[in-house]
Coordinates of C-alpha atoms in Angstrom, one line a residue:
T26 CA 0.0 0.0 0.0
A27 CA 3.0 2.3 0.1
D28 CA 3.7 4.6 -2.8
R29 CA 6.3 2.4 -4.4
P30 CA 5.4 1.9 -8.1
S31 CA 8.6 0.0 -8.7
D32 CA 7.0 -2.9 -6.8
L33 CA 4.4 -3.2 -9.5
L34 CA 6.8 -5.2 -11.7
W35 CA 7.2 -7.9 -9.1
S36 CA 3.4 -7.8 -8.4
G37 CA 2.7 -8.4 -12.1
L38 CA 5.1 -11.3 -12.3
A39 CA 3.5 -12.9 -9.1
F40 CA 0.0 -12.4 -10.5
G41 CA 0.8 -14.3 -13.7
L42 CA 2.4 -17.1 -11.7
G43 CA -0.6 -17.1 -9.3
L44 CA -3.0 -17.3 -12.2
Q45 CA -1.4 -20.6 -13.2
T46 CA -2.8 -22.1 -10.0
H47 CA -6.4 -21.3 -10.6
P48 CA -8.6 -18.9 -12.6
T49 CA -10.1 -17.4 -9.5
V50 CA -7.0 -15.2 -9.2
L51 CA -8.6 -13.0 -11.9
L52 CA -11.1 -11.9 -9.2
L53 CA -8.3 -9.8 -7.7
L54 CA -8.1 -7.6 -10.7
P55 CA -11.2 -5.4 -10.0
A56 CA -9.8 -4.6 -6.5
A57 CA -6.4 -3.7 -7.9
A58 CA -7.9 -1.5 -10.6
L59 CA -10.2 0.3 -8.2
Y60 CA -7.3 0.9 -5.7
V61 CA -5.0 2.3 -8.4
L62 CA -7.7 4.6 -9.8
W63 CA -8.7 5.8 -6.3
A64 CA -5.5 5.9 -4.3
R65 CA -2.6 5.9 -6.8
P66 CA -3.8 7.5 -10.1
A67 CA -0.3 9.0 -10.7
W68 CA 1.0 5.5 -11.3
L69 CA -1.0 5.3 -14.6
R70 CA 1.2 8.1 -16.0
T71 CA 4.3 5.9 -15.7
R72 CA 5.3 2.8 -17.6
R73 CA 5.4 0.5 -14.7
P74 CA 1.7 -0.6 -14.6
Y75 CA 1.8 -1.6 -18.3
L76 CA 5.2 -3.3 -17.8
A77 CA 3.6 -5.2 -14.9
A78 CA 0.7 -6.3 -17.1
G79 CA 3.2 -7.5 -19.7
L80 CA 5.1 -9.5 -17.1
A81 CA 1.8 -11.1 -15.9
V82 CA 1.0 -12.2 -19.5
L83 CA 4.6 -13.5 -19.9
A84 CA 4.3 -15.5 -16.6
Y85 CA 1.1 -17.0 -17.9
A86 CA 2.2 -17.4 -21.5
D87 CA 2.7 -21.1 -21.4
V88 CA -0.9 -21.8 -20.4
L89 CA -2.2 -19.4 -23.1
V90 CA -0.1 -21.1 -25.8
E91 CA -1.2 -24.5 -24.7
N92 CA -4.8 -23.5 -24.8
L93 CA -4.4 -22.0 -28.2
R94 CA -2.7 -25.1 -29.5
H95 CA -5.2 -27.7 -28.2
N96 CA -8.4 -25.8 -27.6
L97 CA -9.4 -23.5 -30.5
Y98 CA -12.9 -23.3 -29.0
G99 CA -11.8 -22.1 -25.6
L100 CA -14.7 -19.7 -25.1
Q101 CA -17.3 -22.5 -25.8
A102 CA -15.4 -24.8 -23.5
A103 CA -15.5 -22.1 -20.7
R104 CA -19.2 -21.7 -21.3
D105 CA -19.7 -25.5 -21.0
V106 CA -17.7 -25.6 -17.8
Q107 CA -19.9 -22.8 -16.4
I108 CA -23.1 -24.6 -17.3
E109 CA -21.7 -27.7 -15.6
Y110 CA -20.9 -25.6 -12.5
A111 CA -24.4 -24.1 -12.4
R112 CA -25.9 -27.6 -12.0
G113 CA -29.1 -26.4 -13.7
E114 CA -29.6 -23.5 -11.3
A115 CA -30.4 -20.1 -12.7
L116 CA -28.8 -17.2 -11.0
S117 CA -31.1 -15.0 -9.0
A118 CA -30.9 -12.6 -6.1
L119 CA -31.9 -15.4 -3.7
V120 CA -29.5 -17.9 -5.2
Y121 CA -26.7 -15.3 -5.0
L122 CA -27.4 -14.6 -1.3
R123 CA -27.5 -18.3 -0.6
R124 CA -24.2 -18.9 -2.3
L125 CA -22.7 -15.9 -0.4
G126 CA -23.9 -17.4 2.9
S127 CA -22.4 -20.8 2.0
L128 CA -19.1 -19.0 1.1
V129 CA -19.0 -17.4 4.5
K130 CA -19.6 -20.8 6.1
L131 CA -16.9 -22.4 4.1
L132 CA -14.5 -19.6 4.8
G133 CA -15.1 -20.0 8.5
D134 CA -14.7 -23.7 8.4
S135 CA -11.4 -23.3 6.6
L136 CA -10.1 -20.8 9.1
G137 CA -11.3 -22.9 12.1
G138 CA -9.9 -26.2 10.9
V139 CA -13.3 -27.8 10.8
L140 CA -12.4 -30.0 7.8
S141 CA -14.5 -32.7 6.2
Q142 CA -14.4 -34.7 3.0
N143 CA -18.1 -34.6 2.3
D144 CA -20.1 -33.5 5.5
S145 CA -22.3 -30.4 5.7
L146 CA -20.7 -27.1 6.4
V147 CA -20.7 -25.9 10.0
G148 CA -20.1 -22.1 9.7
P149 CA -19.3 -19.5 12.3
L150 CA -22.6 -20.0 14.2
G151 CA -22.1 -23.7 14.5
D152 CA -18.8 -24.0 16.2
P153 CA -17.1 -21.9 18.8
T154 CA -13.6 -22.2 17.2
V155 CA -14.9 -21.2 13.8
L156 CA -16.7 -18.2 15.4
S157 CA -13.7 -17.1 17.4
V158 CA -11.2 -17.2 14.4
F159 CA -13.8 -15.6 12.1
L160 CA -14.6 -12.7 14.5
V161 CA -10.9 -12.0 15.2
S162 CA -10.1 -11.9 11.5
L163 CA -12.9 -9.4 11.0
V164 CA -11.7 -7.2 13.9
G165 CA -8.2 -7.2 12.4
L166 CA -9.5 -6.3 8.9
G167 CA -11.5 -3.4 10.6
R168 CA -8.3 -2.2 12.2
L169 CA -6.6 -2.4 8.8
I170 CA -9.2 -0.1 7.3
R171 CA -8.7 2.4 10.1
R172 CA -5.0 2.4 9.3
G173 CA -5.7 3.1 5.6
G174 CA -4.8 -0.4 4.4
W175 CA -7.6 -0.5 1.9
L176 CA -6.0 -2.7 -0.7
P177 CA -6.2 -6.1 1.2
V178 CA -9.8 -5.3 2.2
L179 CA -10.8 -4.4 -1.4
A180 CA -9.1 -7.6 -2.6
M181 CA -11.1 -9.7 -0.1
A182 CA -14.4 -8.0 -0.9
S183 CA -13.7 -8.4 -4.7
V184 CA -13.2 -12.1 -4.4
A185 CA -16.0 -12.7 -1.9
L186 CA -18.6 -10.7 -3.8
L187 CA -17.8 -11.9 -7.3
L188 CA -17.1 -15.6 -6.7
P189 CA -20.8 -16.5 -6.0
L190 CA -21.7 -15.1 -9.4
V191 CA -19.8 -17.8 -11.2
N192 CA -19.3 -20.6 -8.7
P193 CA -21.9 -22.5 -6.6
K194 CA -19.5 -25.0 -5.1
Y195 CA -19.3 -24.4 -1.4
E196 CA -20.5 -27.7 0.0
S197 CA -17.6 -29.3 2.0
A198 CA -14.4 -28.0 3.3
V199 CA -11.8 -30.1 1.7
P200 CA -13.0 -30.6 -1.9
Q201 CA -14.2 -27.0 -2.4
A202 CA -12.1 -24.9 -0.1
R203 CA -9.5 -24.4 -2.9
Y204 CA -11.9 -21.7 -4.4
L205 CA -11.4 -19.6 -1.2
A206 CA -7.6 -20.0 -1.1
L207 CA -7.2 -16.3 -2.1
L208 CA -9.1 -15.2 1.0
L209 CA -7.2 -17.1 3.6
P210 CA -3.9 -15.1 3.7
L211 CA -6.0 -11.9 4.0
C212 CA -7.9 -13.4 6.9
Y213 CA -4.6 -14.4 8.5
L214 CA -3.3 -10.9 8.1
G215 CA -6.4 -9.6 9.9
I216 CA -5.9 -12.2 12.7
A217 CA -2.2 -11.2 13.1
L218 CA -3.1 -7.5 13.2
A219 CA -5.9 -8.0 15.7
L220 CA -3.5 -9.9 18.1
A221 CA -0.8 -7.3 17.7
E222 CA -3.4 -4.6 18.6
G223 CA -4.4 -6.8 21.5
F224 CA -0.9 -6.8 22.9
S225 CA -0.6 -3.1 22.4
A226 CA -3.8 -2.5 24.2
A227 CA -2.6 -4.7 27.1
R228 CA 0.5 -2.6 27.4
R229 CA -1.6 0.6 27.4
L230 CA -3.8 -0.8 30.1
G231 CA -0.8 -1.8 32.1
R232 CA 0.6 1.8 32.1
R233 CA -2.8 3.1 33.2
W234 CA -3.7 0.3 35.7
P235 CA -0.5 -1.6 36.6
S236 CA -2.5 -4.3 38.5
L237 CA -4.1 -5.4 35.2
T238 CA -0.8 -5.7 33.2
R239 CA -0.2 -9.4 33.9
S240 CA -3.9 -10.5 33.5
T241 CA -4.5 -8.7 30.2
Q242 CA -1.2 -10.0 28.8
V243 CA -2.1 -13.5 29.8
A244 CA -5.5 -13.2 28.3
V245 CA -4.2 -12.0 24.9
A246 CA -1.5 -14.8 25.0
L247 CA -4.1 -17.4 25.8
L248 CA -6.3 -16.1 22.9
T249 CA -3.3 -16.3 20.6
L250 CA -2.5 -19.9 21.6
F251 CA -6.2 -20.8 21.1
L252 CA -6.3 -19.3 17.6
V253 CA -3.2 -21.1 16.6
F254 CA -3.7 -24.6 18.1
A255 CA -7.5 -25.0 17.9
P256 CA -7.6 -25.0 14.1
L257 CA -4.5 -27.2 14.0
S258 CA -6.3 -29.7 16.2
G259 CA -9.1 -29.9 13.7
L260 CA -6.5 -30.3 10.9
E261 CA -4.8 -33.2 12.9
Q262 CA -8.1 -35.0 13.4
Y263 CA -8.9 -34.7 9.7
Y264 CA -5.6 -36.2 8.6
R265 CA -6.0 -39.0 11.1
G266 CA -9.3 -39.8 9.5
V267 CA -8.0 -39.7 5.9
Q268 CA -5.1 -41.9 6.8
R269 CA -7.5 -44.4 8.4
D270 CA -9.7 -44.4 5.3
G271 CA -6.8 -44.6 2.9
L272 CA -7.5 -41.2 1.3
T273 CA -3.9 -40.3 0.8
N274 CA -1.5 -40.2 -2.1
A275 CA 0.4 -43.3 -1.0
L276 CA -1.2 -45.4 -3.8
L277 CA 0.0 -42.9 -6.4
F278 CA 3.6 -43.0 -5.3
Q279 CA 3.5 -46.8 -5.0
T280 CA 2.2 -47.0 -8.5
I281 CA 4.9 -44.7 -9.8
G282 CA 7.6 -46.8 -8.0
T283 CA 6.3 -50.0 -9.6
L284 CA 6.2 -48.4 -13.1
Q285 CA 9.8 -47.3 -12.6
Q286 CA 10.7 -50.9 -12.1
A287 CA 8.6 -52.1 -15.1
W288 CA 9.7 -49.5 -17.7
R289 CA 12.7 -50.2 -20.1
P290 CA 14.4 -47.6 -22.3
G291 CA 12.7 -47.3 -25.6
E292 CA 9.3 -48.6 -24.4
R293 CA 6.0 -46.9 -24.2
L294 CA 3.9 -46.7 -21.1
T295 CA 0.2 -47.7 -21.5
L296 CA -2.4 -46.2 -19.3
D297 CA -5.9 -47.6 -19.0
S298 CA -8.4 -44.9 -19.7
K299 CA -10.6 -46.1 -16.9
L300 CA -8.0 -44.7 -14.4
G301 CA -9.6 -41.3 -15.3
E302 CA -12.7 -42.2 -13.2
Y303 CA -13.2 -41.5 -9.6
S304 CA -13.1 -44.6 -7.5
A305 CA -13.4 -45.8 -3.9
G306 CA -9.8 -47.0 -4.2
Y307 CA -8.3 -43.7 -5.1
Y308 CA -9.6 -40.2 -4.3
F309 CA -7.0 -37.6 -3.3
G310 CA -7.9 -33.9 -3.4
G311 CA -10.3 -34.3 -6.2
G312 CA -7.5 -35.7 -8.5
R313 CA -7.7 -38.7 -10.8
M314 CA -5.1 -41.4 -11.2
L315 CA -4.9 -41.1 -15.0
G316 CA -4.0 -37.4 -14.8
H317 CA -1.5 -37.9 -12.1
L318 CA 0.2 -40.8 -14.0
T319 CA 0.2 -38.7 -17.1
F320 CA 2.0 -35.9 -15.3
A321 CA 4.5 -38.5 -13.8
S322 CA 5.2 -39.8 -17.3
A323 CA 6.2 -36.3 -18.4
V324 CA 8.4 -35.9 -15.3
F325 CA 10.2 -39.2 -15.9
D326 CA 10.2 -38.8 -19.7
W327 CA 8.2 -42.0 -20.4
P328 CA 6.5 -42.0 -23.8
R329 CA 2.9 -43.0 -23.2
Q330 CA -0.5 -43.9 -24.7
V331 CA -4.0 -44.0 -23.2
V332 CA -6.2 -46.8 -24.3
E333 CA -9.6 -48.2 -23.6
M334 CA -9.5 -51.9 -22.8
P335 CA -11.1 -53.8 -25.8
R336 CA -13.5 -56.7 -25.6
P337 CA -12.1 -60.2 -26.3
S338 CA -14.3 -60.4 -29.5
A339 CA -12.6 -57.3 -31.0
A340 CA -10.8 -58.2 -34.2
K341 CA -8.4 -55.2 -33.9
V342 CA -7.0 -54.1 -30.5
P343 CA -4.5 -51.4 -29.4
Q344 CA -0.9 -52.6 -29.5
I345 CA 0.4 -52.8 -26.0
L346 CA 4.1 -53.8 -25.5
G347 CA 5.8 -53.0 -22.2
P348 CA 4.4 -51.5 -18.9
L349 CA 0.7 -51.2 -18.4
A350 CA -1.1 -49.5 -15.6
I351 CA -4.6 -50.8 -15.5
H352 CA -7.8 -50.2 -13.5
A353 CA -8.5 -53.3 -11.3
D354 CA -12.0 -53.5 -12.8
D355 CA -10.4 -54.1 -16.2
E356 CA -7.8 -56.6 -15.0
L357 CA -9.7 -59.8 -16.1
L358 CA -10.7 -58.2 -19.3
A359 CA -7.1 -57.3 -20.2
K360 CA -5.9 -60.8 -19.3
E361 CA -8.3 -62.2 -21.9
V362 CA -7.0 -60.0 -24.6
Y363 CA -3.2 -59.6 -23.8
W364 CA -0.3 -61.7 -22.6
L365 CA 0.4 -60.1 -19.2
D366 CA 3.0 -60.7 -16.5
P367 CA 2.7 -59.0 -13.1
V368 CA 5.4 -56.6 -12.0
Q369 CA 6.9 -57.0 -8.5
G370 CA 7.3 -53.6 -6.9
P371 CA 6.1 -51.5 -4.0
L372 CA 2.5 -51.4 -5.2
P373 CA 0.4 -53.6 -2.9
S374 CA -2.6 -55.6 -4.0
N375 CA -5.5 -53.2 -4.1
R376 CA -8.9 -52.8 -5.7
F377 CA -8.0 -49.9 -7.9
V378 CA -4.8 -50.1 -10.0
Q379 CA -2.4 -52.9 -11.0
V380 CA 0.9 -52.8 -13.0
Y381 CA 1.7 -55.5 -15.7
R382 CA 4.1 -56.0 -18.5
S383 CA 2.4 -56.9 -21.8
S384 CA 3.9 -59.1 -24.5
G385 CA 1.2 -58.1 -27.0
P386 CA -2.3 -59.1 -27.8
R387 CA -3.5 -62.8 -27.8
P388 CA -4.6 -64.1 -31.2
L389 CA -8.3 -64.2 -31.7
E390 CA -8.4 -68.0 -31.8
V391 CA -7.1 -68.3 -28.2
R392 CA -9.4 -65.7 -26.7
P393 CA -12.5 -66.9 -24.9
P394 CA -15.3 -67.5 -27.4
Q395 CA -18.3 -65.2 -27.3
T396 CA -21.8 -66.8 -27.2
P397 CA -23.8 -65.5 -30.3
L398 CA -27.4 -64.3 -30.0
S399 CA -29.9 -66.8 -31.2
A400 CA -31.7 -64.0 -33.1
P401 CA -31.1 -60.3 -33.5
P402 CA -33.0 -58.0 -31.1
R403 CA -36.1 -56.2 -32.4
A404 CA -37.0 -52.7 -31.2
E405 CA -40.5 -51.3 -31.2
L406 CA -41.5 -47.8 -30.2
V407 CA -44.3 -47.8 -27.6
A408 CA -44.0 -44.2 -26.3
S409 CA -42.1 -41.0 -27.0
G410 CA -41.7 -37.6 -25.5
T411 CA -40.5 -38.8 -22.1
R412 CA -37.3 -37.8 -20.2
M413 CA -35.2 -40.6 -18.8
P414 CA -37.9 -43.2 -18.2
A415 CA -36.9 -45.8 -15.7
D416 CA -38.2 -48.6 -13.5
L417 CA -41.1 -50.1 -15.5
A418 CA -43.9 -51.9 -13.6
F419 CA -46.9 -53.6 -15.2
A420 CA -50.2 -53.6 -13.3
P421 CA -52.5 -56.7 -13.5
D422 CA -54.8 -54.8 -15.9
G423 CA -51.9 -54.3 -18.3
R424 CA -51.2 -50.6 -17.6
L425 CA -47.5 -49.7 -17.5
F426 CA -46.2 -47.4 -14.7
F427 CA -42.8 -45.8 -15.0
N428 CA -40.8 -42.9 -13.6
E429 CA -39.4 -39.9 -15.5
V430 CA -36.3 -39.6 -13.4
L431 CA -35.2 -36.1 -14.3
E432 CA -38.7 -34.6 -14.2
G433 CA -39.7 -36.2 -10.9
R434 CA -42.9 -37.7 -12.4
V435 CA -44.6 -41.0 -12.5
R436 CA -46.4 -41.7 -15.8
I437 CA -48.9 -44.4 -17.0
L438 CA -49.0 -46.0 -20.4
D439 CA -52.5 -47.4 -20.9
G440 CA -53.4 -49.5 -23.9
G441 CA -50.3 -48.2 -25.7
V442 CA -51.3 -44.6 -25.1
L443 CA -49.2 -42.3 -22.8
Q444 CA -51.6 -40.6 -20.4
P445 CA -51.2 -36.8 -20.6
E446 CA -51.6 -36.3 -16.9
P447 CA -48.9 -37.8 -14.6
F448 CA -49.8 -40.2 -11.9
V449 CA -47.9 -37.9 -9.5
V450 CA -45.4 -35.1 -9.7
L451 CA -42.8 -35.2 -6.9
P452 CA -40.8 -32.4 -5.3
T453 CA -37.5 -33.8 -6.6
T454 CA -34.2 -32.2 -7.3
R455 CA -33.4 -30.9 -10.8
G456 CA -30.3 -31.0 -12.9
R457 CA -28.5 -33.7 -10.8
E458 CA -28.2 -37.5 -10.6
Q459 CA -31.2 -37.5 -8.3
G460 CA -34.9 -37.5 -8.9
A461 CA -37.7 -40.1 -9.2
L462 CA -35.4 -43.1 -9.1
G463 CA -37.5 -46.2 -8.2
L464 CA -40.9 -47.7 -8.6
A465 CA -42.7 -50.9 -7.5
L466 CA -46.3 -52.0 -7.4
D467 CA -47.6 -53.9 -4.4
P468 CA -48.0 -57.7 -5.0
S469 CA -51.7 -57.2 -4.0
F470 CA -52.1 -54.2 -6.3
A471 CA -55.4 -55.5 -7.8
A472 CA -56.9 -55.2 -4.3
N473 CA -55.1 -52.3 -2.6
H474 CA -53.8 -50.2 -5.6
W475 CA -50.6 -49.4 -3.8
V476 CA -47.7 -47.8 -5.7
Y477 CA -44.2 -47.4 -4.1
V478 CA -41.9 -44.6 -5.3
F479 CA -38.3 -43.9 -4.3
Y480 CA -37.4 -40.2 -4.9
S481 CA -34.9 -37.5 -3.9
E482 CA -36.8 -34.7 -2.1
A483 CA -35.7 -31.1 -2.6
D484 CA -36.6 -27.8 -1.0
A485 CA -38.0 -24.8 -2.8
E486 CA -34.4 -23.8 -3.8
N487 CA -33.6 -27.1 -5.3
R488 CA -31.4 -28.2 -2.4
P489 CA -31.6 -32.0 -1.7
L490 CA -33.1 -32.8 1.7
R491 CA -33.4 -36.6 1.7
N492 CA -34.2 -39.7 -0.2
R493 CA -37.6 -41.2 0.5
V494 CA -39.8 -44.2 -0.2
V495 CA -43.4 -43.1 -0.3
R496 CA -46.5 -45.3 -0.9
F497 CA -49.4 -43.9 -3.0
T498 CA -52.8 -45.3 -3.5
E499 CA -53.9 -45.3 -7.2
R500 CA -57.4 -43.9 -7.8
D501 CA -58.5 -43.3 -11.4
G502 CA -54.9 -43.0 -12.6
R503 CA -53.8 -40.5 -9.9
G504 CA -51.6 -41.0 -6.9
T505 CA -53.4 -40.2 -3.6
E506 CA -52.9 -40.7 0.2
P507 CA -49.1 -40.5 0.2
A508 CA -47.6 -42.4 3.2
A509 CA -43.9 -42.3 3.9
I510 CA -42.6 -45.9 4.2
L511 CA -38.9 -44.9 4.6
G512 CA -39.0 -41.1 5.2
D513 CA -35.3 -40.2 5.7
L514 CA -32.8 -42.1 3.6
P515 CA -29.3 -40.8 3.0
V516 CA -28.8 -38.2 0.2
D517 CA -25.7 -36.2 -0.8
K518 CA -26.5 -32.7 0.5
T519 CA -23.0 -31.6 -0.4
L520 CA -23.6 -32.4 -4.1
L521 CA -20.2 -34.0 -4.3
N522 CA -20.0 -35.9 -7.7
N523 CA -23.2 -34.1 -8.7
G524 CA -25.2 -35.8 -5.9
S525 CA -24.7 -39.2 -7.5
H526 CA -24.9 -42.8 -6.2
N527 CA -28.4 -42.7 -4.6
G528 CA -29.5 -46.2 -5.5
G529 CA -33.3 -46.1 -5.6
R530 CA -34.3 -49.6 -6.9
L531 CA -37.4 -51.1 -5.5
A532 CA -38.6 -54.7 -5.9
F533 CA -40.9 -57.0 -4.0
G534 CA -39.6 -60.5 -3.2
P535 CA -41.5 -63.8 -3.3
D536 CA -41.8 -63.4 0.5
G537 CA -43.8 -60.2 0.1
K538 CA -41.0 -58.0 1.5
L539 CA -40.0 -54.8 -0.2
F540 CA -36.3 -54.6 -1.1
V541 CA -34.8 -51.1 -1.4
S542 CA -31.3 -50.2 -2.7
V543 CA -29.5 -47.2 -1.1
G544 CA -26.3 -45.9 -2.7
E545 CA -23.3 -44.7 -0.8
V546 CA -24.1 -41.1 -1.8
S547 CA -20.3 -40.3 -2.0
R548 CA -19.6 -41.7 1.5
R549 CA -17.5 -44.6 0.4
N550 CA -15.8 -45.2 3.7
I551 CA -19.0 -46.1 5.6
V552 CA -20.7 -48.7 3.4
Q553 CA -19.6 -51.4 5.8
D554 CA -20.8 -49.5 8.9
L555 CA -23.9 -51.0 10.3
D556 CA -24.8 -47.7 12.0
T557 CA -25.6 -46.2 8.6
L558 CA -27.8 -47.0 5.6
N559 CA -25.2 -45.8 3.0
G560 CA -24.3 -48.5 0.4
K561 CA -26.9 -51.0 1.7
L562 CA -29.7 -53.2 0.3
L563 CA -32.7 -52.9 2.6
R564 CA -35.5 -55.4 3.3
V565 CA -38.6 -54.1 4.9
N566 CA -42.2 -55.0 5.5
P567 CA -44.7 -53.1 3.2
D568 CA -45.2 -50.6 6.0
G569 CA -41.5 -49.9 6.3
S570 CA -40.9 -51.8 9.5
V571 CA -38.0 -54.3 10.1
P572 CA -38.9 -57.9 9.4
D573 CA -38.1 -60.3 12.3
D574 CA -36.0 -62.6 10.0
N575 CA -33.7 -60.0 8.6
P576 CA -30.0 -61.1 8.7
F577 CA -29.0 -58.3 11.0
P578 CA -31.6 -58.4 13.8
G579 CA -33.5 -55.1 14.2
Y580 CA -31.7 -53.6 11.2
L581 CA -33.2 -52.6 7.9
A582 CA -30.2 -53.9 5.8
Y583 CA -30.3 -57.2 4.0
A584 CA -26.8 -56.9 2.4
I585 CA -24.1 -54.2 2.9
G586 CA -21.1 -52.8 1.1
F587 CA -22.4 -51.5 -2.2
R588 CA -21.5 -48.6 -4.4
N589 CA -24.8 -47.8 -6.3
V590 CA -27.2 -50.7 -6.9
W591 CA -29.4 -49.6 -9.8
G592 CA -30.7 -52.9 -11.0
M593 CA -32.7 -55.5 -9.1
A594 CA -34.6 -58.7 -10.1
F595 CA -35.7 -62.0 -8.7
N596 CA -35.3 -65.3 -10.5
P597 CA -38.9 -66.5 -11.0
A598 CA -37.9 -70.2 -10.7
N599 CA -36.1 -70.1 -7.4
G600 CA -36.6 -66.6 -5.9
Q601 CA -32.9 -65.8 -5.9
L602 CA -32.2 -62.0 -5.8
Y603 CA -29.8 -60.5 -8.4
V604 CA -28.6 -56.9 -8.4
T605 CA -26.2 -54.8 -10.5
D606 CA -23.8 -52.6 -8.6
N607 CA -23.1 -49.7 -10.9
G608 CA -19.5 -48.8 -11.7
P609 CA -17.9 -46.0 -13.8
R610 CA -18.5 -46.0 -17.5
G611 CA -21.0 -48.8 -17.5
Y612 CA -18.7 -51.5 -16.0
D613 CA -21.4 -52.8 -13.6

């Protein structure tokens, strides 16, 4: 803030380097421009601001060149990203204020060390540590304004007020806090200034009332220790948890170490494209194994290729000779197509990534034969104009009930004619992997006309509240008398992974019990926990109560440890239950 225009050159260089970390750095520009126009207009009559802008562009030039080389439609790509970020939510005054409130909560959680991988935000009003750190930082920033230090305050206001216009992601501290990284140093500056002012005030009180000298100094010192160690305590608890759950980068370095042993000069590293998917086996800071291994191959100068594992029946397959890093779900598939030898290295056996050396593809004649279809399938259009129809259920009178997942509606096809009025319209979320997910008709539908629906309930602002199973009574093609059978099932309120993995399948077994699939809703580490319903297959009586003969006495679960069951059927011959547990890219 001093009148030293020569420092602008270093500032421009630092800005360009900072912009390489994340585009949110651009939000500092309005604050800088406003400050120069208001407090330092004389700088504009020198060359230094323009040289600083040139240095910023120079420091960011490699990113600009790379984008021009590989993305000639950068503006369209940016618009696509913004649409994805918006999650189907139109910006309004209420939406902006809600985002701003979530930003304040996330900033407080970040300062207070209340860290979580995918829990709800706490905010200053929900935790004494968060409240203390947040208020002290505000006091310090207020003191900074009184001293004339407007530039840091303007920078903080610029980021905080502009970010909600373009970014709605403020759900959980660890995955989303990176968007607020610009604000944290400014808050720490305010905290340091507030504590320094506190010690100065203690000295002034001591000169006036000597008897208070020791007590005031001790109070300020205790406050300082609290503000330092309380957030660190939360940080330490978080890291204990992620180590316990295996959410570290150990697997990445073990994979790189094994690849170093597998690679030979002149060979090309092959990476399975499925490593680009998120998985329960590897999730570190939002990164994906494929991107990290691609970066590692550049560091170690390994030529590389990324391939999708072909099916054994493929006549032409990608040539793979040398080291191969493969997703564990593709391991059996790859062994059917290629001659593979495992590599002994620091990589332990795990459910995510394996390293092999390939000697090339197997000939077609030695691959497992594929069973041909007895006759080609025949398709016939029975209804059009629907949005993501799912979970078809035929009534005894021949009517077809089904859900429109994305619209939150249950529809009826009667005599080959789609009824114009929905059976029921549900208050579901929009623009996410939630909605009207499951449907089942009671085995005694002809007598009681009961229809069971699994859906993701949202509030008036499209925020997910819970997943539910509700029973309706069908009267003249309309759903009446709703009764909550399972009224509060897990849902991803943080919207991590777009609120995915909700399960939602419904099916009645031969025993008359209702089976319900519940996804892990992005809480992968608790699917084996019997104190939760995440990642479970439930078995309940038609009224939602727990059957006496469930495998876990007094517990709704029939089976545990799933990712996202989205297919369920009973063998009509023996009553055996089959489910599909959905994986990335259709590998279920």
